[in-house]
Coordinates of C-alpha atoms in Angstrom, one line a residue:
M1355 CA -0.1 0.3 0.2
V1356 CA 2.8 2.3 1.0
K1357 CA 4.7 1.5 -2.3
A1358 CA 1.5 2.2 -4.3
Y1359 CA 1.0 5.5 -2.4
A1360 CA 4.7 6.7 -2.6
A1361 CA 4.6 6.1 -6.4
A1362 CA 1.4 8.2 -6.7
R1363 CA 3.3 10.8 -5.2
F1364 CA 6.6 10.2 -6.8
F1365 CA 5.3 10.5 -10.1
I1366 CA 3.1 13.9 -9.6
V1367 CA 6.2 15.3 -8.4
Q1368 CA 8.6 14.0 -11.4
I1369 CA 6.3 15.5 -14.2
D1370 CA 5.5 18.6 -11.9
V1371 CA 9.3 19.4 -11.7
D1372 CA 9.7 18.2 -15.4
M1373 CA 7.2 20.5 -16.8
R1374 CA 8.0 23.7 -14.8
V1375 CA 11.7 23.0 -15.8
L1376 CA 10.7 22.7 -19.7
L1377 CA 8.5 25.5 -19.3
R1378 CA 11.4 27.9 -18.5
A1379 CA 13.4 27.0 -20.7
M1380 CA 10.9 27.8 -23.3
A1381 CA 10.8 31.1 -21.7
A1382 CA 14.4 31.7 -21.2
D1383 CA 15.1 30.6 -24.4
P1384 CA 12.5 31.6 -27.2
A1385 CA 14.9 30.4 -30.1
A1386 CA 14.7 27.1 -28.2
R1387 CA 11.2 26.2 -28.5
A1388 CA 11.5 23.5 -31.6
T1389 CA 13.3 21.7 -28.7
T1390 CA 11.5 22.2 -25.6
E1391 CA 8.2 21.7 -27.1
K1392 CA 9.1 18.6 -28.1
L1393 CA 10.2 17.5 -24.7
L1394 CA 7.2 19.2 -23.2
A1395 CA 4.8 17.2 -25.4
L1396 CA 6.6 14.3 -24.1
V1397 CA 6.0 14.9 -20.5
L1398 CA 2.4 15.9 -21.2
R1399 CA 1.6 12.6 -23.0
E1400 CA 3.0 10.7 -20.2
S1401 CA 1.6 13.1 -17.2
I1402 CA -2.1 12.7 -19.3
E1403 CA -1.9 8.9 -19.9
G1404 CA 0.3 8.2 -16.8
I1405 CA -1.4 9.3 -13.9
Y1406 CA -4.4 7.2 -14.6
R1407 CA -2.2 4.3 -14.2
V1408 CA -0.5 5.3 -10.8
L1409 CA -4.2 6.5 -9.5
G1410 CA -5.4 3.1 -10.7
D1411 CA -2.7 1.1 -9.1
L1412 CA -3.0 3.2 -6.2
Q1413 CA -7.2 2.4 -5.7
R1414 CA -6.9 -1.6 -6.6
T1415 CA -3.9 -1.6 -3.8
A1416 CA -6.4 0.8 -1.4
R1417 CA -9.2 -1.6 -2.1
T1418 CA -7.7 -5.2 -1.5
Q1419 CA -5.1 -4.0 0.9
T1420 CA -4.9 -6.1 4.5
G1421 CA -2.9 -6.1 7.4
R1422 CA -2.0 -3.0 9.4
F1423 CA -2.2 -0.9 6.2
A1424 CA -5.6 -1.7 5.6
D1425 CA -6.7 1.5 6.6
F1426 CA -3.9 3.5 5.2
I1427 CA -5.9 5.6 2.9
E1428 CA -9.1 6.8 2.7
V1429 CA -10.6 5.4 -0.4
D1430 CA -13.6 7.2 -0.9
Q1431 CA -11.6 10.5 -0.4
L1432 CA -9.2 9.1 -3.0
T1433 CA -12.1 8.4 -5.4
A1434 CA -13.0 11.7 -4.8
A1435 CA -9.6 13.3 -6.0
Q1436 CA -9.3 10.8 -9.0
D1437 CA -13.1 12.3 -10.4
A1438 CA -11.8 15.9 -9.4
Y1439 CA -8.5 15.4 -11.4
K1440 CA -10.6 13.9 -14.3
R1441 CA -13.0 16.5 -14.4
S1442 CA -10.3 19.0 -14.6
G1443 CA -8.8 17.9 -17.6
R1444 CA -11.5 16.3 -18.8
D1445 CA -11.4 18.6 -22.2
I1446 CA -7.9 17.2 -22.7
A1447 CA -9.1 13.7 -23.0
E1448 CA -11.7 14.9 -25.6
D1449 CA -9.4 17.0 -27.3
R1450 CA -8.9 14.1 -29.8
P1451 CA -6.7 16.1 -32.3
F1452 CA -4.5 17.5 -29.6
K1453 CA -4.2 13.9 -28.0
E1454 CA -3.1 12.9 -31.5
T1455 CA -0.7 15.0 -32.2
L1456 CA 1.5 14.8 -28.7
V1457 CA 1.0 10.8 -29.8
K1458 CA 2.9 11.7 -32.9
I1459 CA 5.4 14.3 -31.6
R1460 CA 6.2 11.1 -29.1
N1461 CA 6.7 8.8 -32.2
E1462 CA 8.6 11.0 -33.9
V1463 CA 10.8 12.0 -30.8
A1464 CA 11.3 8.2 -29.8
A1465 CA 11.5 6.8 -32.6
H1466 CA 14.9 8.5 -33.3
M1467 CA 16.4 9.8 -36.0
F1468 CA 17.7 7.4 -37.9
S1469 CA 14.9 4.4 -37.1
D1470 CA 13.3 2.9 -40.3
A1471 CA 10.1 4.1 -39.4
A1472 CA 11.0 7.8 -39.4
G1473 CA 14.1 8.7 -40.8
I1474 CA 15.5 11.7 -40.3
E1475 CA 12.6 13.3 -42.7
S1476 CA 10.3 12.8 -39.9
A1477 CA 12.7 15.3 -37.5
A1478 CA 13.2 17.6 -40.2
A1479 CA 9.6 18.0 -40.7
W1480 CA 9.1 18.6 -37.2
V1481 CA 11.5 21.5 -37.2
V1482 CA 10.0 23.0 -40.3
S1483 CA 6.8 23.1 -38.5
R1484 CA 7.9 24.7 -36.1
S1485 CA 9.8 27.4 -38.0
V1486 CA 7.1 29.3 -38.9
M1487 CA 6.2 29.9 -35.2
P1488 CA 6.8 33.4 -34.0
K1489 CA 9.7 33.8 -32.1
T1490 CA 8.9 36.7 -30.2
D1491 CA 9.2 36.4 -26.1
D1492 CA 5.5 36.1 -25.6
A1493 CA 4.7 33.2 -28.4
M1494 CA 4.9 30.5 -26.0
F1495 CA 1.8 31.7 -24.3
N1496 CA -0.2 31.0 -27.5
S1497 CA 1.3 27.7 -28.0
L1498 CA -0.9 24.9 -27.1
I1499 CA 0.8 22.7 -25.5
F1500 CA 2.1 25.5 -23.1
S1501 CA -1.5 26.0 -22.3
R1502 CA -2.4 22.3 -21.9
S1503 CA 1.0 22.1 -19.2
I1504 CA -0.4 24.8 -17.8
Q1505 CA -3.8 23.0 -17.1
V1506 CA -2.4 19.7 -16.4
L1507 CA 0.0 21.6 -13.4
R1508 CA -2.7 22.9 -12.0
A1509 CA -4.8 19.7 -11.8
L1510 CA -1.6 18.2 -10.5
H1511 CA -1.0 20.4 -7.7
T1512 CA -4.5 19.9 -6.5
L1513 CA -4.4 16.4 -6.8
D1514 CA -1.4 15.9 -5.1
E1515 CA -2.5 18.0 -2.0
A1516 CA -5.5 16.1 -2.0
L1517 CA -3.5 13.0 -1.8
A1518 CA -1.5 14.4 1.2
N1519 CA -4.6 14.6 2.7
I1520 CA -6.2 11.0 2.0
R1521 CA -3.9 9.0 4.5
R1522 CA -5.6 7.8 8.2
P1523 CA -3.6 9.3 10.9

């Protein structure tokens, strides 16, 4: 039980730190936006999919745990926290084109530059597609990846606070 709880909290902190570092890097160097957006897309995709995995594991463990840690988690509060997180990200979950774009970016980045499936053409296509983006200091604020990242960060912060309070004393 404690392991599943720690895994969920660690995952949230890891995503939070990764996103904040990448958002800061994007703000500090608008010229590096193509690189930071690629990496941010990877973290955003993992946060959207991964949080449901770790919360599901925590929920299953909390419901089936016996012994001295059987009452470690308030299951009803955990369920409420999960539901609140789902509501806060529902528009992202329902934005199929955005999620498909994240998958495409992830596949292009993860395939490496010289794989048979992606090749250097995919990497070049990404850079060219990003080259038309404005290079002004505030251009990143118009990025959907940026705004969705902020939305996920807020939801994760609320979820982490809820998880901190679901343990029984």
